[in-house]
Coordinates of N, CA and C in Angstrom, one line a residue:
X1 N 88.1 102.7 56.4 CA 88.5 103.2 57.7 C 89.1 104.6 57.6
X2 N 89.0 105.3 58.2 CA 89.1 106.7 58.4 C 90.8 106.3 59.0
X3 N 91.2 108.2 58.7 CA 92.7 108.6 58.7 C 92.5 108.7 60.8
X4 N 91.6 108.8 60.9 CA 91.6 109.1 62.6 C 91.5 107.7 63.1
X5 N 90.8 107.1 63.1 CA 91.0 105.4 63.3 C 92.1 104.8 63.2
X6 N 92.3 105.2 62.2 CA 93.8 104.2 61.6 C 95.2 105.1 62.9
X7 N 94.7 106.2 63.0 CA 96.2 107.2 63.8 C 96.0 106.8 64.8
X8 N 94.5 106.5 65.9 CA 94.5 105.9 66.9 C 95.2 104.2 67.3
X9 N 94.8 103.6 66.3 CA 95.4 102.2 66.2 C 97.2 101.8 66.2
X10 N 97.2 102.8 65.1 CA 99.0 103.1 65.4 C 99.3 103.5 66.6
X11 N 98.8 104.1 67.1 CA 99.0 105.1 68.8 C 98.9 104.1 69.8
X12 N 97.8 103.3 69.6 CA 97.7 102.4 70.4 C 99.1 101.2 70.4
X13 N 99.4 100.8 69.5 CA 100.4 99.9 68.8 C 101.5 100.0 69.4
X14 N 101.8 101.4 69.6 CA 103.1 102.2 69.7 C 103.2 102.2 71.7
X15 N 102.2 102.4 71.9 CA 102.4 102.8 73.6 C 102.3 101.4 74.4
X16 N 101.9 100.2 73.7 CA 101.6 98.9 74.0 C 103.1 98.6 73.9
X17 N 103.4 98.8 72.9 CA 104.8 98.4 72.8 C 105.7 98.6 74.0
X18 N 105.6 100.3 73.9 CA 106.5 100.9 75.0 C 106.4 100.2 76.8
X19 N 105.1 99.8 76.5 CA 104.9 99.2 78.0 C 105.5 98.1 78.2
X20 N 105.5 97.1 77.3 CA 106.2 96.1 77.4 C 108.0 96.3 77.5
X21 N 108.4 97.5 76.7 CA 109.6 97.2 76.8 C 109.9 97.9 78.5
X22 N 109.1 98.9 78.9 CA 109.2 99.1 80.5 C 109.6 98.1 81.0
X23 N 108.5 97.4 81.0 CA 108.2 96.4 81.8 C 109.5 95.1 81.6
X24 N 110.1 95.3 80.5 CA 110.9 94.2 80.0 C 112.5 95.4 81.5
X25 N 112.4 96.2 80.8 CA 113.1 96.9 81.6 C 113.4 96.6 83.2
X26 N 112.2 97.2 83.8 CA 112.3 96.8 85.0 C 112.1 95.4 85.7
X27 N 112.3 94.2 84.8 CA 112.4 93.3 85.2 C 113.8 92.9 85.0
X28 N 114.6 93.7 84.1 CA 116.3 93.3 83.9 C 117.0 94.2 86.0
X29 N 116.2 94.3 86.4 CA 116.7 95.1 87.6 C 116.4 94.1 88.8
X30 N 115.9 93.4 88.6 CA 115.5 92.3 89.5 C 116.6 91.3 89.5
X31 N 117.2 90.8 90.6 CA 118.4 90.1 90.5 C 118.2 88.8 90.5
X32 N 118.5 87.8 89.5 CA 118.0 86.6 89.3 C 119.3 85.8 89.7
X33 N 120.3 86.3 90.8 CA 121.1 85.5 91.1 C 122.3 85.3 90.6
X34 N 122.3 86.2 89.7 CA 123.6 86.4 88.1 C 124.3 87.6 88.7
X35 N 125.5 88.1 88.6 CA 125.3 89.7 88.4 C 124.8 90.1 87.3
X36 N 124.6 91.3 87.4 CA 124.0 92.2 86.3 C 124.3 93.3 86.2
X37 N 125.3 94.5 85.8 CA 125.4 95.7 85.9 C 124.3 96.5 85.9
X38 N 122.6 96.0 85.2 CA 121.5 96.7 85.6 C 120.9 96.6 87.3
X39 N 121.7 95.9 87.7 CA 121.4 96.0 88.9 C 121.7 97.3 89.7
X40 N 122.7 97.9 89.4 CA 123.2 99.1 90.3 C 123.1 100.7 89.3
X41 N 123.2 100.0 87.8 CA 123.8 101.2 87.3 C 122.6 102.2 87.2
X42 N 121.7 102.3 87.9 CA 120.0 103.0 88.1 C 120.5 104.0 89.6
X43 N 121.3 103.1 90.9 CA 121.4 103.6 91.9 C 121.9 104.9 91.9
X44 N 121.4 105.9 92.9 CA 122.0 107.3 92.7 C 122.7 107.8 93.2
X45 N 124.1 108.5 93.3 CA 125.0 108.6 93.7 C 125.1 110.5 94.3
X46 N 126.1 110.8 95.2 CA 125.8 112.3 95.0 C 127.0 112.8 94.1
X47 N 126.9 113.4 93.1 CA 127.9 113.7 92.5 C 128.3 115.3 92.5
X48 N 128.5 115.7 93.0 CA 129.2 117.3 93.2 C 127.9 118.0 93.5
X49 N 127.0 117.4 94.2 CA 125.6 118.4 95.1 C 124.8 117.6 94.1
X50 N 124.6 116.7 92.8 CA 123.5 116.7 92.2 C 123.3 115.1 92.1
X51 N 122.4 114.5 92.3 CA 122.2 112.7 92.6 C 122.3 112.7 90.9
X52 N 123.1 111.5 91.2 CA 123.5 110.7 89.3 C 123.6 109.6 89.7
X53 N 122.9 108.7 88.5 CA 123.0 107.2 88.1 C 124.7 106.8 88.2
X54 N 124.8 105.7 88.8 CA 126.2 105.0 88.9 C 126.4 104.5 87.8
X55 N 125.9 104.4 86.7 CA 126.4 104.2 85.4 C 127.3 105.5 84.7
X56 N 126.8 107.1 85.2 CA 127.1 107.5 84.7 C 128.4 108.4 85.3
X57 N 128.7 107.6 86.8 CA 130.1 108.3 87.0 C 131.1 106.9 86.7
X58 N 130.9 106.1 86.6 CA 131.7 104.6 86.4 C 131.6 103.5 85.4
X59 N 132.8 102.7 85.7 CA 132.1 101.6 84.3 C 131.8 100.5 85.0
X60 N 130.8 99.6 85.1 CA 129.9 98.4 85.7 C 130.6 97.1 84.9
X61 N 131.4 96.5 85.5 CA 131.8 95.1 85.1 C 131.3 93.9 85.7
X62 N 131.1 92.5 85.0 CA 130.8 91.3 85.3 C 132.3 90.6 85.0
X63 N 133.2 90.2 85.9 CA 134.2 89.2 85.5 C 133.9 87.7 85.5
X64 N 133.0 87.6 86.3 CA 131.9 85.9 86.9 C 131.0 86.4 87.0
X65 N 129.9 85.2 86.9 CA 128.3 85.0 87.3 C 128.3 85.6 88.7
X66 N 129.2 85.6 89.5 CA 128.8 85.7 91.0 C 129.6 87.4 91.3
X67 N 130.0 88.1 90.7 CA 130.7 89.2 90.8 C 130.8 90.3 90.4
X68 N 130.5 91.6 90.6 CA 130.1 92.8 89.7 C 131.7 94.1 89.9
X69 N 132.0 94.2 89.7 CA 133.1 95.3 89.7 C 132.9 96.5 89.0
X70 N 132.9 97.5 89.9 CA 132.4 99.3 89.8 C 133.7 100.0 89.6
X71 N 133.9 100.4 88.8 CA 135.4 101.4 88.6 C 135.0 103.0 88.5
X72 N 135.3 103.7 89.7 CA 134.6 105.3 89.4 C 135.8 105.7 88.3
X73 N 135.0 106.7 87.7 CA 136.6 107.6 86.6 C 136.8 108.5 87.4
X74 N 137.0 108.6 88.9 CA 137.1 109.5 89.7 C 137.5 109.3 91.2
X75 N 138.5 108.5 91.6 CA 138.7 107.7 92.7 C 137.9 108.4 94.0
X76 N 137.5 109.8 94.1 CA 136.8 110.3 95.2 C 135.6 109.3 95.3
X77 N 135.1 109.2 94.0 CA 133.7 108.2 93.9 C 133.5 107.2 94.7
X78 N 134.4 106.6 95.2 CA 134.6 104.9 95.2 C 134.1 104.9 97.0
X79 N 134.2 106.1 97.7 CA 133.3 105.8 98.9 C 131.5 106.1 98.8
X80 N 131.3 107.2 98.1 CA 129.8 107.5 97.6 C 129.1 106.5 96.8
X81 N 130.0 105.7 96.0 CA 129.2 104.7 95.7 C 129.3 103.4 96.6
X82 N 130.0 103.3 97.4 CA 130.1 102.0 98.5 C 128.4 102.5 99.1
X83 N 128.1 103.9 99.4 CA 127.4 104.4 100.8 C 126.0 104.2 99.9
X84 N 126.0 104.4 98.5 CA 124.7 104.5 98.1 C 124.4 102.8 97.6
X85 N 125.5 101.8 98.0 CA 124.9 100.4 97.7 C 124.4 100.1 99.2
X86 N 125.3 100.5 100.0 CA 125.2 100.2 101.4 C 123.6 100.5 102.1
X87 N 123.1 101.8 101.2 CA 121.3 102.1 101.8 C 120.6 101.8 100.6
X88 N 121.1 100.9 99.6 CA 119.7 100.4 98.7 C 119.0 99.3 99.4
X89 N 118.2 98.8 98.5 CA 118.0 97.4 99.1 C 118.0 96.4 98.5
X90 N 119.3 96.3 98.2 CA 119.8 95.2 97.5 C 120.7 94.2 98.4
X91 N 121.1 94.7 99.6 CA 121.3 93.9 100.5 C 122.8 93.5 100.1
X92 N 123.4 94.0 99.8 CA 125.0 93.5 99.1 C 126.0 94.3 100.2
X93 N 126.9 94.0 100.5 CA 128.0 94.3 101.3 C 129.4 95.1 100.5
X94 N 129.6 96.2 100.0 CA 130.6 96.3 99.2 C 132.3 96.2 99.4
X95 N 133.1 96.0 98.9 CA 134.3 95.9 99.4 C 134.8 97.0 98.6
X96 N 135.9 98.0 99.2 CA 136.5 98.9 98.9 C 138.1 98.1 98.4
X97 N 138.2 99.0 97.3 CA 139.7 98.7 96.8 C 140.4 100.1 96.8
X98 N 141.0 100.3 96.2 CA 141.7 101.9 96.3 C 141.3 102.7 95.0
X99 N 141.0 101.8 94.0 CA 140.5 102.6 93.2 C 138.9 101.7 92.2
X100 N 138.5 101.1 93.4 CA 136.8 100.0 92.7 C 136.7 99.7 93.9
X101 N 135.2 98.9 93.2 CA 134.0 98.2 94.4 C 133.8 97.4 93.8
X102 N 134.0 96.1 94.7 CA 133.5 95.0 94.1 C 132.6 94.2 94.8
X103 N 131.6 93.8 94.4 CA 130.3 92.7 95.0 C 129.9 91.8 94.5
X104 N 130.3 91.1 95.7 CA 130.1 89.5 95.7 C 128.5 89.2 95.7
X105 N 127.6 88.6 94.8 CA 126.7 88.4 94.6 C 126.4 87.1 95.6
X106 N 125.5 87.0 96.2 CA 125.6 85.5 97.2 C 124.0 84.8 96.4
X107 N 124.3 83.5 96.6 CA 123.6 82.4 95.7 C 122.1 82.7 96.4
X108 N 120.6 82.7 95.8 CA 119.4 83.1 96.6 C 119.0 82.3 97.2
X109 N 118.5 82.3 98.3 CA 118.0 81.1 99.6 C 116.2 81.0 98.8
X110 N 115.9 79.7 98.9 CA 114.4 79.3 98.4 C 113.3 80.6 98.5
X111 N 113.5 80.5 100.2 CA 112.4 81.6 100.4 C 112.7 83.4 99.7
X112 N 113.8 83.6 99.2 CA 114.9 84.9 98.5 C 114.1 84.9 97.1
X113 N 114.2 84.0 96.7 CA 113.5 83.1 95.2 C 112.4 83.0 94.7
X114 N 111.6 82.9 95.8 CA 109.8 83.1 96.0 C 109.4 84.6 96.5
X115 N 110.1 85.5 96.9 CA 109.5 86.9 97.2 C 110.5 87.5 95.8
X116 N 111.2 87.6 94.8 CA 111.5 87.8 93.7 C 110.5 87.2 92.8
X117 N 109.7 86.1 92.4 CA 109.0 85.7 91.9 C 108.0 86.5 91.7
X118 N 107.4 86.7 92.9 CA 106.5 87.6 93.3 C 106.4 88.9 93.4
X119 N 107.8 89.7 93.2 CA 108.4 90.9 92.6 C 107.8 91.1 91.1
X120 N 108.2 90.0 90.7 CA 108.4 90.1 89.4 C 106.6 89.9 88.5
X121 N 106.2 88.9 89.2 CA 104.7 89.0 89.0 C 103.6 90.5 89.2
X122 N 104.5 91.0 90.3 CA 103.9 92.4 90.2 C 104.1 93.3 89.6
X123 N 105.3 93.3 89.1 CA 105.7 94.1 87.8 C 104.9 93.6 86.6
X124 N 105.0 92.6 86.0 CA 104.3 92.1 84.8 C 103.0 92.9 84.6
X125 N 102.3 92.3 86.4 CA 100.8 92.6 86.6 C 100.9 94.6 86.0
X126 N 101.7 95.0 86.6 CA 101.6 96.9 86.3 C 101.9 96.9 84.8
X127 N 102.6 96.0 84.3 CA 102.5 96.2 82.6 C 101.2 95.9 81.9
X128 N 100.5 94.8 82.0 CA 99.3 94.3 81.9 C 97.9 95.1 82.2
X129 N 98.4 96.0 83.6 CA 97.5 97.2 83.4 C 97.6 97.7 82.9
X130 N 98.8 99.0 82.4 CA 98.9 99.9 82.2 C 98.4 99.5 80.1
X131 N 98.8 98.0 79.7 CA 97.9 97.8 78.7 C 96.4 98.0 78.4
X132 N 96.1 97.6 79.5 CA 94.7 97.2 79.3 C 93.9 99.2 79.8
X133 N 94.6 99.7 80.1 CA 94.3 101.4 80.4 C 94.3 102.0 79.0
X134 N 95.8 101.4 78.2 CA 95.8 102.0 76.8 C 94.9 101.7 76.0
X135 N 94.4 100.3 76.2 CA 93.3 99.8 75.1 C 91.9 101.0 76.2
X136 N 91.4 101.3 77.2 CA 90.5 101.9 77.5 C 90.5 103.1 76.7
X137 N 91.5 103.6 77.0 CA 91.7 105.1 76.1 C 91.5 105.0 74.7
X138 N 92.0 104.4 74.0 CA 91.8 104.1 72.5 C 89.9 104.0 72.4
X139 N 89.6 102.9 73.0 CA 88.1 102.7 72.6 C 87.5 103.7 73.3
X140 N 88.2 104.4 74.5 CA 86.8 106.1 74.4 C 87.1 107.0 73.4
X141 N 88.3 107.1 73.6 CA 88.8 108.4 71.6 C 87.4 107.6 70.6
X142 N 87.7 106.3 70.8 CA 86.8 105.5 69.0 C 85.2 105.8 69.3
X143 N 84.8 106.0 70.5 CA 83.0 106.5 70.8 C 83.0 107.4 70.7
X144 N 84.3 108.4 71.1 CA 84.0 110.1 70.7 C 84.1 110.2 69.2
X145 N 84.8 109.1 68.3 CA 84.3 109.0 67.0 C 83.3 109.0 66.5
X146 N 82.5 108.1 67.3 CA 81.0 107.6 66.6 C 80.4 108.8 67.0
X147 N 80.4 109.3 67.8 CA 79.5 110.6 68.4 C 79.6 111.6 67.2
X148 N 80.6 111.6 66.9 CA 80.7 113.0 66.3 C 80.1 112.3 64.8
X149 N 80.2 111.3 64.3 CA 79.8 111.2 63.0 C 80.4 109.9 62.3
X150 N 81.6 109.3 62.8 CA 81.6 108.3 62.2 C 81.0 106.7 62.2
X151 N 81.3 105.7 60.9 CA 80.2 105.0 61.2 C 80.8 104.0 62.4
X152 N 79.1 102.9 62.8 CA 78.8 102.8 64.0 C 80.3 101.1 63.4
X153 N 79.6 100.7 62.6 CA 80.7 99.6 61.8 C 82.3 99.7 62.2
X154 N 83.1 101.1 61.8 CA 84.2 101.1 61.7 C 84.4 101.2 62.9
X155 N 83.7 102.2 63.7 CA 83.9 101.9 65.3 C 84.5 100.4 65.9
X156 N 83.5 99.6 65.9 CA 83.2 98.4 66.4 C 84.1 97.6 65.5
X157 N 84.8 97.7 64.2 CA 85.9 97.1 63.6 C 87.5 97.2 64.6
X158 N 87.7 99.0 64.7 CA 88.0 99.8 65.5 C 88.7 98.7 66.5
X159 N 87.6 98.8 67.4 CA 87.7 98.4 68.7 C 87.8 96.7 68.6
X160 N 87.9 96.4 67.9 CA 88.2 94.4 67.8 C 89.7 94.6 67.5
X161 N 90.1 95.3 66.5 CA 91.8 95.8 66.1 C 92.3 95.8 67.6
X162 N 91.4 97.0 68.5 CA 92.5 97.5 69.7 C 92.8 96.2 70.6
X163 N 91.8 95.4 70.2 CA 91.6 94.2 71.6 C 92.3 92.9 71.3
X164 N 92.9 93.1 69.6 CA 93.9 91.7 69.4 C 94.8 92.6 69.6
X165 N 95.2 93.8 69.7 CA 96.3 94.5 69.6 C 96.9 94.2 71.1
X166 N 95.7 94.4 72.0 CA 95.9 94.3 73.8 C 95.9 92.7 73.8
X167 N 95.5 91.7 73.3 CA 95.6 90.1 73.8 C 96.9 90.0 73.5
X168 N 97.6 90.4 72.0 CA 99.2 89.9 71.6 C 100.2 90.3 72.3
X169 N 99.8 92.0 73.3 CA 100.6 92.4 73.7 C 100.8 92.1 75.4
X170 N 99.9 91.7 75.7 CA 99.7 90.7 77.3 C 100.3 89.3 77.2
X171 N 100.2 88.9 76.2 CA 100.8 87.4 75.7 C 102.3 87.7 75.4
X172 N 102.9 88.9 75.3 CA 104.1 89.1 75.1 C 104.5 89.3 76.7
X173 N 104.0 89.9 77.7 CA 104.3 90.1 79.0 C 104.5 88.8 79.6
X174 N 103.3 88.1 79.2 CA 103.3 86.8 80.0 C 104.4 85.9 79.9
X175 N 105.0 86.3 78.6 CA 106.4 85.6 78.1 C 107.5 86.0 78.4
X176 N 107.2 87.3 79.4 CA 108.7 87.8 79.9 C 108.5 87.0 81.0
X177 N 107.7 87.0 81.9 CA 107.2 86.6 83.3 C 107.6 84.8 83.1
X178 N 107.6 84.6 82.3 CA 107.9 83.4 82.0 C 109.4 82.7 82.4
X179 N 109.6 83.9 81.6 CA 111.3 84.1 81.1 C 111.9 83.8 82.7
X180 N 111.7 85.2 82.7 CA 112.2 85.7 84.3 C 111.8 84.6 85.3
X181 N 111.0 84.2 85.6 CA 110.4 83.3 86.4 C 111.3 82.0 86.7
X182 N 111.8 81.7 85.5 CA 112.5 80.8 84.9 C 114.2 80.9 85.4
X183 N 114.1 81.8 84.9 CA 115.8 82.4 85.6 C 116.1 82.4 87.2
X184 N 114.9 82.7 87.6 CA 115.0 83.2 89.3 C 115.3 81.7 90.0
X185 N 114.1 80.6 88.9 CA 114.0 79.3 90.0 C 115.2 78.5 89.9
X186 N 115.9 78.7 88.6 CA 116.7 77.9 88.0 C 118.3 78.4 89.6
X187 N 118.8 76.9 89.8 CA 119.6 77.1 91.1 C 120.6 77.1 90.1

């Protein structure tokens, strides 16, 4: 197998990966009824004219399953981040302290449960593409191989490599989807 083959397959390896852990990613953002500090610490805040993640003017606490507590290192904070939970859509109500925010997480109603499911299935589904796009790209680079000269064999070896590489790596999605699914239904 050629040094070009083998760098495509690694390449391929590598960005399959990366998809999954996106995708692992934006499914820790989806609220399964727990708090989560990834729930907010993404949201953008205005911080002296320039929008910043609330992770990175505050510290994000869990004291209970049902409770998140926001501490600005800067007490002006503690209204700008009330106003930028207040227009997400996360639907939470925040309570002002004099110097935190705290949010009460409320338990998900059936039908809350089922359009998060279905959140979350559409995420999976965008990781599952964006695999199955990587494995496209890999196997046109491996035809622009055979064009130019290499053989027709290592190609078509090639391209079996990229396609257990894309089945293991869809089988790992399906296992988040699983996960998560799991979490959301569980009362």
């Amino acid at each position: 197998m050629t040094e070009e083959i083998q760098f495509y397959l690694s390449e391929a390896e590598e960005s399959m990966q990366k998809a999954v852990q996106h995708t692992a990613a934006e499914l820790t953002k989806i609220r399964a009824g727990k708090a989560s500090p990834a729930m907010v610490e993404d949201l953008r805040v205005d911080y002296y004219g320039s929008p910043t993640p609330v992770s990175q003017v505050a510290n994000i606490s869990t004291p209970d399953a049902r409770t998140l507590i926001i501490k600005p290192w800067e007490k002006n904070m503690v209204a700008e981040i009330g106003k930028a939970i207040k227009n997400s859509d996360l639907n939470l109500n925040p309570m002002h302290d004099a110097d935190s925010i705290r949010l009460s997480i409320p338990p998900l109603t059936e039908e809350r449960r089922r359009d998060l499911v279905k959140q979350v299935k559409n995420e999976t589904e965008a990781g599952k593409i964006s695999i199955r796009n990587i494995r496209k790209d890999v196997n046109d680079s491996l035809r622009k191989l055979q064009k130019e000269g290499t053989s027709e064999d290592a190609v078509r070896d090639a391209e079996t490599k990229v396609q257990k590489l894309t089945d293991t790596y869809i089988v790992k999605i399906d296992e988040l989807l699983v996960k998560k699914e799991a979490e959301i239904m569980t009362v």
